Short mmCIF file of C-alpha atoms in Angstrom, two decimals:
data_model
loop_
_atom_site.label_atom_id
_atom_site.label_comp_id
_atom_site.label_asym_id
_atom_site.label_seq_id
_atom_site.Cartn_x
_atom_site.Cartn_y
_atom_site.Cartn_z
CA MET A 40 154.11 40.62 244.15
CA SER A 41 152.71 37.76 242.04
CA VAL A 42 149.31 36.21 242.67
CA LEU A 43 150.98 33.14 244.20
CA ASP A 44 153.15 35.42 246.37
CA GLU A 45 150.06 37.28 247.59
CA GLU A 46 148.13 34.07 248.30
CA LEU A 47 151.12 32.53 250.05
CA HIS A 48 151.82 35.69 252.05
CA SER A 49 148.22 35.88 253.23
CA ALA A 50 148.07 32.20 254.20
CA ALA A 51 151.52 32.26 255.84
CA SER A 52 150.57 35.31 257.91
CA ALA A 53 147.44 33.58 259.17
CA ALA A 54 149.35 30.33 259.75
CA ALA A 55 152.08 32.11 261.70
CA ALA A 56 149.32 33.57 263.88
CA GLY A 57 148.13 30.04 264.70
CA ASP A 58 145.40 29.39 262.13
CA ARG A 59 145.56 25.63 261.43
CA ARG A 60 143.46 25.92 258.26
CA ALA A 61 145.94 28.45 256.91
CA VAL A 62 148.80 26.00 257.51
CA GLU A 63 146.85 23.40 255.54
CA ARG A 64 146.22 25.97 252.79
CA VAL A 65 149.95 26.77 252.58
CA MET A 66 150.90 23.10 252.35
CA THR A 67 148.18 22.33 249.80
CA THR A 68 149.22 25.30 247.67
CA LEU A 69 152.91 24.41 247.78
CA TRP A 70 152.77 20.61 247.49
CA PRO A 71 152.61 20.40 243.64
CA GLN A 72 155.48 22.85 243.12
CA VAL A 73 157.67 21.31 245.83
CA VAL A 74 157.10 17.77 244.55
CA ARG A 75 157.87 18.85 240.97
CA TYR A 76 161.05 20.59 242.15
CA CYS A 77 162.19 17.57 244.18
CA ARG A 78 161.39 15.10 241.41
CA THR A 79 163.35 17.21 238.97
CA ARG A 80 166.37 17.54 241.25
CA VAL A 81 166.36 14.16 242.99
CA GLY A 82 164.56 11.83 240.60
CA ASN A 83 162.55 8.79 241.57
CA SER A 84 164.82 6.00 240.38
CA THR A 85 165.69 3.11 242.65
CA GLN A 86 169.29 4.32 242.71
CA VAL A 87 168.56 7.37 244.88
CA THR A 88 168.89 7.02 248.64
CA ARG A 89 165.52 8.65 249.36
CA PRO A 90 162.57 9.05 246.99
CA ALA A 91 161.76 12.54 245.79
CA ASP A 92 158.32 12.53 247.41
CA GLU A 93 159.90 11.79 250.78
CA VAL A 94 162.36 14.65 250.26
CA ALA A 95 159.42 16.88 249.30
CA GLN A 96 157.67 16.03 252.58
CA GLU A 97 160.81 16.90 254.51
CA ALA A 98 161.11 20.15 252.54
CA LEU A 99 157.52 21.09 253.34
CA LEU A 100 158.20 20.44 257.03
CA ALA A 101 161.12 22.85 256.77
CA VAL A 102 158.80 25.38 255.13
CA ALA A 103 156.24 24.87 257.92
CA ARG A 104 158.90 25.54 260.54
CA ASP A 105 159.75 28.78 258.75
CA LEU A 106 156.19 30.13 258.29
CA PRO A 107 156.93 33.34 260.25
CA ALA A 108 159.73 34.16 257.78
CA LEU A 109 157.36 33.55 254.87
CA ALA A 110 154.81 35.85 256.48
CA ARG A 111 157.44 38.62 256.75
CA SER A 112 158.81 38.16 253.24
CA ASP A 113 157.79 40.34 250.30
CA HIS A 114 158.44 37.36 248.01
CA PRO A 115 157.45 34.18 249.85
CA VAL A 116 157.80 32.01 246.72
CA ARG A 117 161.51 32.84 246.63
CA GLU A 118 161.84 31.95 250.30
CA VAL A 119 160.08 28.63 249.71
CA TYR A 120 162.45 27.73 246.88
CA ARG A 121 165.45 28.69 249.01
CA ILE A 122 164.25 26.47 251.85
CA VAL A 123 163.41 23.60 249.52
CA SER A 124 166.70 23.84 247.61
CA ARG A 125 168.62 23.80 250.91
CA THR A 126 166.68 20.73 252.03
CA VAL A 127 167.37 18.93 248.74
CA ALA A 128 171.06 19.84 248.96
CA ASP A 129 171.25 18.61 252.57
CA VAL A 130 169.59 15.31 251.71
CA HIS A 131 171.21 14.60 248.35
CA GLY A 132 174.15 16.93 247.91
CA ASP A 133 174.19 17.99 244.25
CA ALA A 134 170.84 16.56 243.26
CA ALA A 135 171.27 17.33 239.57
CA GLY A 136 172.76 13.87 239.08
CA SER A 137 169.50 11.96 238.63
CA PRO A 138 166.72 14.29 237.56
CA ASP A 139 163.26 12.92 236.82
CA ILE A 140 163.32 14.23 233.26
CA PRO A 141 163.88 12.36 229.99
CA ALA A 142 167.41 11.03 229.55
CA GLU A 143 167.86 12.99 226.31
CA VAL A 144 167.07 16.26 228.08
CA ALA A 145 169.26 15.37 231.08
CA GLY A 146 172.12 14.61 228.68
CA LEU A 147 171.70 17.99 227.01
CA LEU A 148 171.62 19.81 230.35
CA HIS A 149 175.05 18.43 231.20
CA HIS A 150 176.45 20.70 228.46
CA LEU A 151 175.52 23.69 230.63
CA ASP A 152 177.35 25.02 233.65
CA ALA A 153 175.61 24.68 237.03
CA THR A 154 174.11 28.20 237.03
CA ALA A 155 172.74 27.92 233.50
CA ARG A 156 171.34 24.45 234.24
CA GLU A 157 169.59 25.72 237.38
CA ILE A 158 168.14 28.70 235.51
CA VAL A 159 166.77 26.47 232.75
CA LEU A 160 165.30 24.04 235.29
CA LEU A 161 163.69 26.78 237.37
CA ARG A 162 162.32 28.67 234.37
CA VAL A 163 161.31 25.81 232.07
CA ILE A 164 160.63 22.82 234.34
CA ASP A 165 159.40 24.61 237.48
CA GLY A 166 157.80 27.51 235.59
CA LEU A 167 159.15 30.30 237.79
CA SER A 168 159.11 33.86 236.55
CA VAL A 169 162.39 35.52 235.69
CA HIS A 170 162.05 37.69 238.81
CA ASP A 171 161.48 34.71 241.10
CA THR A 172 164.33 32.80 239.47
CA ALA A 173 166.62 35.78 240.03
CA GLY A 174 165.49 35.99 243.64
CA VAL A 175 166.00 32.28 244.28
CA LEU A 176 169.51 32.33 242.80
CA GLY A 177 170.50 35.74 244.13
CA LEU A 178 171.25 37.07 240.65
CA PRO A 179 170.15 40.24 238.87
CA VAL A 180 167.19 39.77 236.52
CA GLY A 181 169.29 40.86 233.54
CA ARG A 182 171.89 38.20 234.32
CA VAL A 183 169.20 35.51 234.47
CA LEU A 184 167.86 36.59 231.08
CA VAL A 185 171.31 36.61 229.49
CA VAL A 186 172.31 33.22 230.94
CA GLN A 187 168.96 31.74 229.94
CA HIS A 188 169.34 33.05 226.38
CA GLU A 189 172.87 31.66 226.09
CA ALA A 190 171.84 28.33 227.61
CA LEU A 191 168.92 27.90 225.23
CA ARG A 192 171.14 28.83 222.28
CA THR A 193 173.69 26.21 223.42
CA LEU A 194 170.95 23.59 223.76
CA ARG A 195 169.59 24.42 220.30
CA THR A 196 173.04 23.95 218.72
CA LYS A 197 173.44 20.59 220.50
CA VAL A 198 170.07 19.41 219.22
CA ALA A 199 170.75 20.54 215.64
#
């Protein structure tokens, strides 16, 4: 279990037991990661139906409703990303259409298939470990490493 997993597990357990300060600790801990994820997937342009920060608030509410599941999970970070990704998908469908990343990078990412793009975003933009990325996507760790390697090689050839 990572340090964030341990911290989140501890706070989620206390929050599920009714500790209001623990709920606040969970939300404060998760807010930066959830906002970054939503901004990356949804974007903040005026062309999106709902701003990324609003989607992030909705995602955190979904996480708050599922605190008992986080408390039971061995890998709460994975559970959080699953909940948040479902919320983003419900609100915006395939949210990869308007990411809040530079246009040049977004253009390069379109050369990758959906799985490779998601792996690169989770690993590079969101900073998840290979184990957490594998858990979020439901893939073996080895597969994540191989797809990431191939994706980065593809991106390097497109840049060169």
